[in-house]
Coordinates of C-alpha atoms in Angstrom, one line a residue:
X23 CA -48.3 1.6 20.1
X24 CA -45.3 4.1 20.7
X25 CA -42.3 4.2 23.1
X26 CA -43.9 4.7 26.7
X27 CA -41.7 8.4 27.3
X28 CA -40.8 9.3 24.1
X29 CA -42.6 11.1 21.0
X30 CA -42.3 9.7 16.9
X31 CA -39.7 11.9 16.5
X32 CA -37.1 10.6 19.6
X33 CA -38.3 6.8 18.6
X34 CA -36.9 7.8 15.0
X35 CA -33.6 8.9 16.4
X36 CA -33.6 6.1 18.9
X37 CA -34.0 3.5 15.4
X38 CA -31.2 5.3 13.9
X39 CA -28.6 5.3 16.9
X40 CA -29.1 1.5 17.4
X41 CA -28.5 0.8 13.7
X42 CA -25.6 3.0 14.1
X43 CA -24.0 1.2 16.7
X44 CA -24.8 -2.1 14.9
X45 CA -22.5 -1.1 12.1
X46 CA -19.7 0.6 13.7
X47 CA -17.0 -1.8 14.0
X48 CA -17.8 -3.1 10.1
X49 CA -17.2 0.8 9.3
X50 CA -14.3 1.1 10.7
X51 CA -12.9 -1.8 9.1
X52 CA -14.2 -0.6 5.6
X53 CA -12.4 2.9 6.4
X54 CA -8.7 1.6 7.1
X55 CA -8.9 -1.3 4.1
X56 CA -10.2 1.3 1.8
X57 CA -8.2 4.6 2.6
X58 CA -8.7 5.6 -0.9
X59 CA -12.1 5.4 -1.6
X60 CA -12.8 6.9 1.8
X61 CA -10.4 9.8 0.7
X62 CA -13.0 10.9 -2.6
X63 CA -15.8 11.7 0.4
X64 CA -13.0 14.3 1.7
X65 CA -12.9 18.1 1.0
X66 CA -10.3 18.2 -1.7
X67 CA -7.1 21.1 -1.1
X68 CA -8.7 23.2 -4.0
X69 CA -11.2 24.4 -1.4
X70 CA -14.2 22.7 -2.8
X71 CA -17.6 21.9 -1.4
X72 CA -17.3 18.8 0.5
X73 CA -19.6 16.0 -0.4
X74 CA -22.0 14.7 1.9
X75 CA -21.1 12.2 4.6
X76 CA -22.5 8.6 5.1
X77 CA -22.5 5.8 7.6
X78 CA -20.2 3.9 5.5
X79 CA -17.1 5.1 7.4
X80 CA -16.2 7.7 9.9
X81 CA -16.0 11.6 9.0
X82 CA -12.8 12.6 7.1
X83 CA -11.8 15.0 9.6
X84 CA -12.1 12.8 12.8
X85 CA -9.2 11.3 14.2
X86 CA -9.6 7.8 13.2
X87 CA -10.5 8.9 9.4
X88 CA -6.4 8.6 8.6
X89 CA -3.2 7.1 10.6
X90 CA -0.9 9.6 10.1
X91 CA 1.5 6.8 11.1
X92 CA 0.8 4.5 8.0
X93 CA 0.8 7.7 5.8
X94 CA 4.5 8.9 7.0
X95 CA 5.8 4.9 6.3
X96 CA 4.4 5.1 2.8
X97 CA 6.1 8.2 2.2
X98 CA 9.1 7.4 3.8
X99 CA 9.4 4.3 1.4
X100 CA 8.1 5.8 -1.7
X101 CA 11.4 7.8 -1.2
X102 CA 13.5 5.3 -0.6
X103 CA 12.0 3.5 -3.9
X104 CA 12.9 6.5 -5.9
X105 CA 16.4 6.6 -4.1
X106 CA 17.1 3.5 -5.4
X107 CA 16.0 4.1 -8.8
X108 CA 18.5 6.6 -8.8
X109 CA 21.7 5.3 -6.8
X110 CA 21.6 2.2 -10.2
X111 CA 23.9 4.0 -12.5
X112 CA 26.5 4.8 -9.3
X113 CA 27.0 1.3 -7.8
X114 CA 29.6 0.0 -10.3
X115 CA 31.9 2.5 -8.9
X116 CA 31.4 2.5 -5.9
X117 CA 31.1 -0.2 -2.8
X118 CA 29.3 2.0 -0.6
X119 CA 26.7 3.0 -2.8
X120 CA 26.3 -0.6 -3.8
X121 CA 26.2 -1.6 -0.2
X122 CA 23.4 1.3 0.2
X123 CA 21.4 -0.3 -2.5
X124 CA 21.9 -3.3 -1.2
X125 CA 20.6 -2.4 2.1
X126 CA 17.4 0.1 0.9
X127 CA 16.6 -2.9 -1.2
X128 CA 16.3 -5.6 1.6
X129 CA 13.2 -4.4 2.9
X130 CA 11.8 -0.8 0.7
X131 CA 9.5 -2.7 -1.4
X132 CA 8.7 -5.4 1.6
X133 CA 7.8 -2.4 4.1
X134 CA 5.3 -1.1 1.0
X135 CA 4.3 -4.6 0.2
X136 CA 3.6 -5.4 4.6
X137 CA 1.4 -2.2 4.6
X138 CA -0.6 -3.3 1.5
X139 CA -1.2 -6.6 2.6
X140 CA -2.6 -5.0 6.1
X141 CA -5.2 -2.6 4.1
X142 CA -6.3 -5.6 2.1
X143 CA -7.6 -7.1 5.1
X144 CA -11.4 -6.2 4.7
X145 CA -11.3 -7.5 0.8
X146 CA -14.0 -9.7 0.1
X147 CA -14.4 -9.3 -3.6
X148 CA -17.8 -7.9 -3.1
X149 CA -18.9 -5.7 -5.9
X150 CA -17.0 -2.7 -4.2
X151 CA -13.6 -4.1 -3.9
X152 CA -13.5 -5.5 -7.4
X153 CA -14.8 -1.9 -8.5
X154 CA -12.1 -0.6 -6.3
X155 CA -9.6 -3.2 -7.7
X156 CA -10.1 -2.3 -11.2
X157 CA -10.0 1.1 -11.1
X158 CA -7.4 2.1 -8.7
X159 CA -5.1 -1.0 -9.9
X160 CA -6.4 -3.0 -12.9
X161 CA -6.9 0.4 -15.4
X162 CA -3.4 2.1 -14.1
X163 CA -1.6 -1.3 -15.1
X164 CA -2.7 -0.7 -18.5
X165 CA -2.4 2.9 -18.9
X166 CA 1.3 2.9 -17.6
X167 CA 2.2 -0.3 -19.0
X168 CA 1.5 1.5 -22.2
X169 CA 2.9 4.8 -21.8
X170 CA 6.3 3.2 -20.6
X171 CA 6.8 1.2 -23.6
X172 CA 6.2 4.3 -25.8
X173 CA 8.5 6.3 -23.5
X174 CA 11.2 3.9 -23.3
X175 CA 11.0 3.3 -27.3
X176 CA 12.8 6.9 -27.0
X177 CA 15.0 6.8 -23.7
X178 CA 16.0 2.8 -24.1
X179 CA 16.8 3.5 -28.2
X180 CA 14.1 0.5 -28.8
X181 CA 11.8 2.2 -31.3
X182 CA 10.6 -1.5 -31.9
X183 CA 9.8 -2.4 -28.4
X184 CA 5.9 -4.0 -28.7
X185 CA 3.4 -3.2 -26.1
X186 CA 2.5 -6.3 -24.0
X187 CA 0.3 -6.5 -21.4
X188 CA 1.7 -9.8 -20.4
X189 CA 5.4 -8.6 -19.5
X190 CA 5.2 -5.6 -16.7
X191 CA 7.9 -3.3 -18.1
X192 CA 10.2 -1.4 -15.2
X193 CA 8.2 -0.8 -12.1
X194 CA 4.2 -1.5 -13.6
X195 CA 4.5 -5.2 -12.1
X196 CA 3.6 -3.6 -8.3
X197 CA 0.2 -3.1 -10.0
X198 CA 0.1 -6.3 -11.6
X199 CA 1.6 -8.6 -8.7
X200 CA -1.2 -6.6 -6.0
X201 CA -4.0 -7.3 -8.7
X202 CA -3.3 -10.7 -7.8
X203 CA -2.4 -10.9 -4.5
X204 CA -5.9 -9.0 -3.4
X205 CA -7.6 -11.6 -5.5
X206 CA -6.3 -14.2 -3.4
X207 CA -6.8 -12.4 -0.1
X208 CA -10.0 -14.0 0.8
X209 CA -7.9 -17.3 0.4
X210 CA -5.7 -16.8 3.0
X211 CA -8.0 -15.7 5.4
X212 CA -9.5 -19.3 5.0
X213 CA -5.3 -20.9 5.2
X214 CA -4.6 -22.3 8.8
X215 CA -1.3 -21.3 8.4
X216 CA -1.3 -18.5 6.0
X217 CA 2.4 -17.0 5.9
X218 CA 4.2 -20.8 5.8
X219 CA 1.9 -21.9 3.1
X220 CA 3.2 -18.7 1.3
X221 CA 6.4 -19.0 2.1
X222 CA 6.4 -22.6 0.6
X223 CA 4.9 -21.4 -2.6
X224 CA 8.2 -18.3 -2.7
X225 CA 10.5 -21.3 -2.2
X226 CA 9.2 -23.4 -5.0
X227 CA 9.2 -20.2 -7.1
X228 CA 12.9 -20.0 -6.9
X229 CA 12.9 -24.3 -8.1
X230 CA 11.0 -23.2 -11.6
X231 CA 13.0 -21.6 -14.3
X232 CA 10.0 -22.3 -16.2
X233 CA 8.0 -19.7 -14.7
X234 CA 9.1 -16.9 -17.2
X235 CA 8.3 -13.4 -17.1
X236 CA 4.6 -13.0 -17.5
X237 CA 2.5 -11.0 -15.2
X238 CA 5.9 -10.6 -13.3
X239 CA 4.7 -14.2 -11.8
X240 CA 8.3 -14.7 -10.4
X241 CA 7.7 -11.7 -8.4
X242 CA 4.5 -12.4 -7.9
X243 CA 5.3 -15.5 -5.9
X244 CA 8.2 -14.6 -4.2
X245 CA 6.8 -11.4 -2.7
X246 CA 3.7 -13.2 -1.8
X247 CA 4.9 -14.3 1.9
X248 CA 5.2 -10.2 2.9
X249 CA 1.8 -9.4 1.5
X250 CA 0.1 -12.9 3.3
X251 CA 2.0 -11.4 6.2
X252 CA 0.6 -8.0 6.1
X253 CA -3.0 -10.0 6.0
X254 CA -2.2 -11.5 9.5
X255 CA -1.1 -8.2 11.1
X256 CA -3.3 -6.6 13.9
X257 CA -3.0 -3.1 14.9
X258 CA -1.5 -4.3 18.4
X259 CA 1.5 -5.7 16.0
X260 CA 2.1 -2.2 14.6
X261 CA 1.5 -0.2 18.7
X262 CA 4.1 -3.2 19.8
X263 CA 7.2 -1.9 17.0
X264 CA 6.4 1.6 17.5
X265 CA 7.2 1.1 21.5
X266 CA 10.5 2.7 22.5
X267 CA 12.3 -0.1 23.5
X268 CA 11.5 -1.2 19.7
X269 CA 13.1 2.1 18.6
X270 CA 16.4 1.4 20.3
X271 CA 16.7 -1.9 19.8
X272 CA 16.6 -0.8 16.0
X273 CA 19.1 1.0 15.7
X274 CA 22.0 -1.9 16.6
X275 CA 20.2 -3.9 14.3
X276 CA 20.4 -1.4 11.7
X277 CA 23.7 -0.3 12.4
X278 CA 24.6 -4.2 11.7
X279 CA 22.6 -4.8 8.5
X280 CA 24.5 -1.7 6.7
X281 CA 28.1 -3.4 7.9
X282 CA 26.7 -7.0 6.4
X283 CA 25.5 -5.1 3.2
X284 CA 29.0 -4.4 2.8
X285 CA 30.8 -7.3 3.5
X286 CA 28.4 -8.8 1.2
X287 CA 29.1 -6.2 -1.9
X288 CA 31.9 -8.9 -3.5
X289 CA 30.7 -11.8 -1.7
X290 CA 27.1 -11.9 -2.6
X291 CA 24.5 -10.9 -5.6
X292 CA 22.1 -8.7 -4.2
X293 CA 19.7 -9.8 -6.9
X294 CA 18.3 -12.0 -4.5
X295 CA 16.8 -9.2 -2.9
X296 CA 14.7 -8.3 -6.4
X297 CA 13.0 -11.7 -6.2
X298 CA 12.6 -11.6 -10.1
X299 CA 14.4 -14.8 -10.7
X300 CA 14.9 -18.5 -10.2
X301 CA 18.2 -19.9 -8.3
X302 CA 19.3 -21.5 -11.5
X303 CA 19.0 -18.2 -13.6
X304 CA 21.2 -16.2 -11.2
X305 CA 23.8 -18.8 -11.3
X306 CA 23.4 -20.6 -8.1
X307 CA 22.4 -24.2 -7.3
X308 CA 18.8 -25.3 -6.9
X309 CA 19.0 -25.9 -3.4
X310 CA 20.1 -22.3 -2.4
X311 CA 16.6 -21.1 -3.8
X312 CA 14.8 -22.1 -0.9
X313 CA 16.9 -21.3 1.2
X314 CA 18.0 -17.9 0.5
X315 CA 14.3 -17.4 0.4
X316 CA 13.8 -17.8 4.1
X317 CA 17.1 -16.1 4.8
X318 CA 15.8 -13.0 2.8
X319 CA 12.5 -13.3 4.0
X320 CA 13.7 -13.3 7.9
X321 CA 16.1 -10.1 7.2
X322 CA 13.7 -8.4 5.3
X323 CA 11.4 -8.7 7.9
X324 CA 13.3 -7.3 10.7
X325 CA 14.8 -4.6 8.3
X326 CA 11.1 -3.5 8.0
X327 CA 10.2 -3.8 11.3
X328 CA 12.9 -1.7 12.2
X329 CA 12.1 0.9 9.5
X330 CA 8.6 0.8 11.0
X331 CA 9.6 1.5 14.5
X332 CA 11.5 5.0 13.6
X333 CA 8.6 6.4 11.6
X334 CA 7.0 9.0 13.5
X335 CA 3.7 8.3 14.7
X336 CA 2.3 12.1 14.3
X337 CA 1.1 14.2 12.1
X338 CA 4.4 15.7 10.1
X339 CA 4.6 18.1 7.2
X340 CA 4.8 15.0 5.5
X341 CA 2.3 13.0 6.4
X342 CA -0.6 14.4 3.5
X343 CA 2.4 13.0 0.9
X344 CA 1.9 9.5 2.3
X345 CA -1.5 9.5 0.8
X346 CA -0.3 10.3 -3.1
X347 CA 2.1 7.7 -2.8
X348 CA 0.9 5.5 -5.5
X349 CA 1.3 8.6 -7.9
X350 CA 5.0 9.6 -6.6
X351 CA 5.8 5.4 -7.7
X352 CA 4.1 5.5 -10.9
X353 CA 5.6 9.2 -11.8
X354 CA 9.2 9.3 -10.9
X355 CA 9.8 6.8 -13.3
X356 CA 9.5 8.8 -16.3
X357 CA 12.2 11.4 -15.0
X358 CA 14.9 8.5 -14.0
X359 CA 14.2 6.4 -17.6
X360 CA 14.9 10.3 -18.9
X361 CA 18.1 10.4 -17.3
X362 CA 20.1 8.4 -19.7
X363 CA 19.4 10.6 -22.8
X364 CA 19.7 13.8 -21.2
X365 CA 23.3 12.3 -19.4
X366 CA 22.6 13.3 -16.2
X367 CA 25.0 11.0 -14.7
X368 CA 28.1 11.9 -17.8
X369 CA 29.5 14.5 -15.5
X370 CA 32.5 12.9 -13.4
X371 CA 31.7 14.8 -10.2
X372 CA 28.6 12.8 -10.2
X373 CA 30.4 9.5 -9.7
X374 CA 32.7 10.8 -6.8
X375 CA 32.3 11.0 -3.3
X376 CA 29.4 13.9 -3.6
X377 CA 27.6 13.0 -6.7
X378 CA 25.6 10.3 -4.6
X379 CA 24.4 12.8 -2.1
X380 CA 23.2 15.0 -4.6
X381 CA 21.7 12.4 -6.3
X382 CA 20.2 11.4 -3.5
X383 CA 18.9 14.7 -2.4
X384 CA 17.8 15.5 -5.7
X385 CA 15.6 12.1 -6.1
X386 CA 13.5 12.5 -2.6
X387 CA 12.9 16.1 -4.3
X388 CA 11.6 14.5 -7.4
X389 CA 9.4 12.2 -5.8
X390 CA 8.0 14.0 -3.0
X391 CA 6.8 17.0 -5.9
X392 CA 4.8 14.0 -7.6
X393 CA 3.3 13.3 -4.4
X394 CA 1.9 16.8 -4.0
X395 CA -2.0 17.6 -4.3
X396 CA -1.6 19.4 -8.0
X397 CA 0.4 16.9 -9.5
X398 CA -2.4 14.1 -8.1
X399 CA -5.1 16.3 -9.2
X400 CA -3.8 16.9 -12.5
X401 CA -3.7 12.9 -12.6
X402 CA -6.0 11.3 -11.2
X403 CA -7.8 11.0 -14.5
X404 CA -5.4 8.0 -15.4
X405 CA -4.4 7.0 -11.4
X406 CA -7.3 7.1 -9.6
X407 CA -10.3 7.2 -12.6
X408 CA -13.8 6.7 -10.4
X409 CA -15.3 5.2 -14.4
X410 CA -19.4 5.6 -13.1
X411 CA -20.2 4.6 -16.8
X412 CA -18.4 1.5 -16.5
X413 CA -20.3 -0.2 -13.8
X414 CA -24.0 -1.4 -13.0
X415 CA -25.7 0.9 -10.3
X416 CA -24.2 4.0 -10.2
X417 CA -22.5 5.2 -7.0
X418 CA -20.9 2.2 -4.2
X419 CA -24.1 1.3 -2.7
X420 CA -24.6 -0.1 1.0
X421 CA -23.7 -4.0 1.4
X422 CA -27.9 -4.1 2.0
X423 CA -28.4 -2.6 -1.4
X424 CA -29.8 1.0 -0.5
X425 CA -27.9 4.3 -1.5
X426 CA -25.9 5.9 1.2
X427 CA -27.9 7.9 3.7
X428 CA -27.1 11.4 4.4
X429 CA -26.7 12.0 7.7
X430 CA -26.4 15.9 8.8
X431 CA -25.8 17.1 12.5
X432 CA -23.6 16.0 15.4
X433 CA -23.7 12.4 16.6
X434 CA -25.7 11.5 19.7
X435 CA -23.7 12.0 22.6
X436 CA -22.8 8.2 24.3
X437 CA -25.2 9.2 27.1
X438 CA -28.0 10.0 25.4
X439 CA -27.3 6.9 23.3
X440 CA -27.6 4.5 26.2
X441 CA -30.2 6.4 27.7
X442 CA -32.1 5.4 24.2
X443 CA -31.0 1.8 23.9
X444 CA -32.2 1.4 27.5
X445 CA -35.6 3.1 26.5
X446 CA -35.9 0.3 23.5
X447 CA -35.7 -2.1 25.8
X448 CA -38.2 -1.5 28.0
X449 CA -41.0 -3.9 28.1
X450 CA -43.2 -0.9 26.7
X451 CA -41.2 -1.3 23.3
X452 CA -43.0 -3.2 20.7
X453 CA -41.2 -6.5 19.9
X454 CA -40.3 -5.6 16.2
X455 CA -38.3 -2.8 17.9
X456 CA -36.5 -5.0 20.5
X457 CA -35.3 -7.3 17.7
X458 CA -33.9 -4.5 15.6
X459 CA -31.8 -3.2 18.4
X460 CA -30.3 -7.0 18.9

């Protein structure tokens, strides 16, 4: 028996349009929690032939594909990182720069840690995401763990320095610490009250000494509460901080954080913004632990809010460098641990009032080159390896185990596709039909 009105071949589209309708909001989740393995189905910039496109996510080139928003706050804050990096050798000299520091360090690595948390939201640890895990996280870990110990043998003068996967050196514990945190994502989700539970685990963080330095777990735990908050986010928390009234009311609060920052330069130790260490280890009592850890965590947390709600929500000549990101961080490293030997900073005019715009300058140069499409293709070998002969089955197959499908053409027009669903269920339809498209 066939569809009363249409032929085999409009019944066949009909099958397809319901199924694609079945599985549109799971592929739109699966495109904004996996940006990057959504990105390898793109054309690349070299001009080559793009690959084909499956159900698995929306087309590369629509609109919903890529937020330019979320791209131009990751590129914003990769430059800020790098920023940092280079304002260290110029605080001791100065209180402004320190106060700078201070300030870029209350909520740069938050911001990036908030946005993570919110693209880990559709982790699972199915087969995918644990591919996805290990080779966009697990394997760079290990390839720049190594290289910076060799590299800082030479610019630290510690030709003895041992390579230890255990101990993140300079910035590789980001890769370690999200290793983790994605793990536990699917944890969280289960939590009543995620983001309290997580802040309790910060504050006993700061109580144990004991903790030590592997895996960064100090870090680890004290940065978890902005990653289990990204988790919780909703896109209507990101459309309500990009309002305009959230704009204005950002720049008072902004204004006031830099004259706190400082006040604070001789009256505070802005390591407690790093969240690497125990109360007791930076010289304060045990009870100021926890409590410095909800102090930071509440003015982190508007600082990033407020950093959020001046990023431009269009597409900018920026906005393709917010997806290489990952590649400026990892990079720019190598050319500040360089900066020592070559005594960049020896010449006095570097330490006076102009050296720290030129530095400044001169860093968001650095980092936004390594964020460029030839510096990522040149490595993406080591950054973002896809390692097919490292896994069971090939290419990412569909969550009900068949290879993609290849779909070629335009995409049935919504009239035509309720026309269809209506024509399914018509009494005419057979009943195997009528239970696919429910």
């Amino acid at each position: 028996m066939r569809c009363s009105g249409l032929s085999a071949s409009q019944q066949a589209e009909t099958a397809e349009a319901i199924e694609k309708t079945e599985k549109t909001q799971a592929s739109d989740i699966a495109a904004h929690a996996e940006p990057a393995e959504r990105a390898t189905r793109a054309p690349s910039s070299g001009g080559a032939s793009p690959r084909p496109l499956t159900r698995e996510g929306p087309s590369p080139h629509s609109p919903k594909a890529r937020d330019a928003f979320f791209d131009n706050a990751k590129y914003l804050a990769i430059v800020l990182v790098a920023v940092g990096h280079a304002w260290e050798p110029l605080r001791s000299g100065s209180r402004t720069v320190t106060a700078l520091y201070t300030f870029v360090y209350a909520f740069h690595m938050p911001a990036f840690i908030v946005v993570s948390g919110y693209f880990s939201r559709a982790f699972a640890a199915e087969p995918r995401h644990i591919r996805r895990l290990i080779t966009g996280v697990a394997v760079p870990f290990v390839v720049f763990e190594v290289a910076y110990t060799l590299y800082t043998r030479w610019t630290d003068d510690a030709p003895d320095r041992p390579i230890s996967l255990l101990d993140p050196l300079y910035l590789t514990w980001f890769l370690a610490a999200l290793f983790i945190w994605r793990l536990t994502a699917p944890v969280w989700k289960l939590v009543r009250w995620p983001v309290p539970v997580a802040l309790g685990v910060a504050m006993l963080a700061t109580l144990s000494p004991a903790i030590g330095k592997d895996l960064a777990l100090q870090r680890v735990l004290q940065f978890l509460p902005y990653f289990v908050l990204g988790l919780c986010l909703t896109p209507e928390h990101f459309r309500l901080v990009r309002r305009r009234a959230a704009r204005v009311l950002a720049v008072p609060v902004l204004a006031a954080a830099l004259a706190v920052a400082y006040w604070a330069v001789p009256r505070m130790d802005y390591a407690w913004f790093f969240h690497d260490d125990s109360a007791e280890q930076l010289g304060a009592p045990a009870w100021s632990g926890p409590v410095m850890t909800l102090a930071t965590f509440g003015c982190s947390v508007a600082l990033v809010a407020c950093f959020l709600a001046w990023v431009p929500g269009r597409r900018t000549w920026f906005t393709v460098l917010g997806t290489g990101t990952l590649y400026g961080y990892l990079l720019h490293g190598f050319v500040q641990q360089a900066a020592g030997p070559a005594g960049w900073y020896e010449p006095d005019w570097v330490h006076r009032p102009l050296g720290a715009p030129a530095v400044t300058v001169a860093a968001a140069a650095v980092v936004t080159l390594l964020c460029t499409s030839p510096v990522r293709r040149l490595f993406r070998p080591v950054v973002e390896p896809s390692m097919d002969w490292a896994f069971r089955g090939g290419a990412v197959r569909t969550p009900r185990g068949r290879a993609p499908h290849t779909r070629t053409g335009p995409s049935p027009s919504p009239s035509r596709l309720r026309s269809t669903i209506r024509a399914v269920s018509s009494p005419g339809v057979p009943a195997a039909w009528r239970r696919r498209s429910r």
